Amino acid sequence: MGKKRRRDDEEENPGEAPHGAGAPRESVSKKSKKGRELHVSELNSEDLEDRERAAAEDLRKARANQAAMRSDPPQKSSNRINWQREVTRANNTVHRAEQSYNEVKREIERRRRQQ
């Protein structure tokens, strides 16, 4: 009465794919597909300085985008909700960029104190 197990289906129909099964699923998460960057503590000094410059540039761009979004509110109330969502996204982007930049700065300071 219950759902048949996959093994039972394979025994009954060895040449056929089980019902509802397409291509085999891979157990690879979206995060691992992105190719995550190394943690700042695992970088050498040159790469850490490069990451600091890149994070500072990302932060500058995110803040400029945030300022542009905030300075141009819609005149019609129908667009206000979408505008507020965009402002929230810009705020979140700035927050993530600040966190990334601060993480790199903390690692640089930790290495300076360690020497």
mmCIF file of C-alpha atoms in Angstrom, residues 12-76:
data_model
loop_
_atom_site.group_PDB
_atom_site.id
_atom_site.type_symbol
_atom_site.label_atom_id
_atom_site.label_comp_id
_atom_site.label_asym_id
_atom_site.label_seq_id
_atom_site.Cartn_x
_atom_site.Cartn_y
_atom_site.Cartn_z
ATOM 1 C CA GLU A 12 11.018 -6.129 -10.695
ATOM 2 C CA ASN A 13 12.208 -4.162 -13.754
ATOM 3 C CA PRO A 14 15.982 -4.475 -13.966
ATOM 4 C CA GLY A 15 16.299 -2.817 -17.392
ATOM 5 C CA GLU A 16 13.960 0.105 -16.741
ATOM 6 C CA ALA A 17 14.474 3.237 -14.727
ATOM 7 C CA PRO A 18 12.272 3.469 -11.626
ATOM 8 C CA HIS A 19 9.039 5.376 -11.967
ATOM 9 C CA GLY A 20 9.557 9.128 -11.759
ATOM 10 C CA ALA A 21 13.311 8.903 -11.997
ATOM 11 C CA GLY A 22 15.057 10.856 -14.724
ATOM 12 C CA ALA A 23 18.758 11.374 -14.903
ATOM 13 C CA PRO A 24 20.592 10.350 -11.759
ATOM 14 C CA ARG A 25 20.875 13.149 -9.255
ATOM 15 C CA GLU A 26 24.263 14.288 -8.171
ATOM 16 C CA SER A 27 24.819 15.264 -4.589
ATOM 17 C CA VAL A 28 26.692 18.464 -5.381
ATOM 18 C CA SER A 29 25.427 21.531 -3.593
ATOM 19 C CA LYS A 30 25.100 24.934 -5.189
ATOM 20 C CA LYS A 31 27.695 26.355 -2.830
ATOM 21 C CA SER A 32 30.338 23.873 -3.922
ATOM 22 C CA LYS A 33 29.537 24.565 -7.582
ATOM 23 C CA LYS A 34 30.387 28.223 -7.150
ATOM 24 C CA GLY A 35 34.002 27.456 -6.368
ATOM 25 C CA ARG A 36 34.286 29.116 -3.016
ATOM 26 C CA GLU A 37 37.227 31.360 -2.354
ATOM 27 C CA LEU A 38 39.791 30.468 0.243
ATOM 28 C CA HIS A 39 39.363 31.849 3.716
ATOM 29 C CA VAL A 40 41.525 34.883 4.417
ATOM 30 C CA SER A 41 43.562 33.000 7.006
ATOM 31 C CA GLU A 42 44.615 30.543 4.276
ATOM 32 C CA LEU A 43 45.937 33.218 1.880
ATOM 33 C CA ASN A 44 49.525 34.344 1.603
ATOM 34 C CA SER A 45 50.390 38.011 2.113
ATOM 35 C CA GLU A 46 50.293 39.027 -1.550
ATOM 36 C CA ASP A 47 46.927 37.382 -2.153
ATOM 37 C CA LEU A 48 45.598 38.946 1.032
ATOM 38 C CA GLU A 49 46.612 42.413 -0.167
ATOM 39 C CA ASP A 50 44.965 41.728 -3.528
ATOM 40 C CA ARG A 51 41.817 40.595 -1.750
ATOM 41 C CA GLU A 52 41.890 43.776 0.353
ATOM 42 C CA ARG A 53 42.065 45.953 -2.767
ATOM 43 C CA ALA A 54 39.267 43.995 -4.431
ATOM 44 C CA ALA A 55 37.101 44.166 -1.292
ATOM 45 C CA ALA A 56 37.699 47.917 -0.986
ATOM 46 C CA GLU A 57 36.667 48.383 -4.624
ATOM 47 C CA ASP A 58 33.553 46.225 -4.158
ATOM 48 C CA LEU A 59 32.645 48.240 -1.080
ATOM 49 C CA ARG A 60 33.099 51.524 -2.930
ATOM 50 C CA LYS A 61 30.869 50.349 -5.786
ATOM 51 C CA ALA A 62 28.232 48.998 -3.400
ATOM 52 C CA ARG A 63 28.101 52.283 -1.475
ATOM 53 C CA ALA A 64 27.824 54.272 -4.708
ATOM 54 C CA ASN A 65 24.979 52.035 -5.868
ATOM 55 C CA GLN A 66 23.270 52.381 -2.493
ATOM 56 C CA ALA A 67 23.514 56.176 -2.620
ATOM 57 C CA ALA A 68 22.125 56.222 -6.153
ATOM 58 C CA MET A 69 19.194 54.023 -5.150
ATOM 59 C CA ARG A 70 18.360 56.089 -2.090
ATOM 60 C CA SER A 71 18.601 59.427 -3.869
ATOM 61 C CA ASP A 72 16.040 58.551 -6.536
ATOM 62 C CA PRO A 73 12.736 57.581 -4.859
ATOM 63 C CA PRO A 74 9.787 57.009 -7.189
ATOM 64 C CA GLN A 75 7.101 59.672 -7.545
ATOM 65 C CA LYS A 76 4.238 57.201 -7.910
#
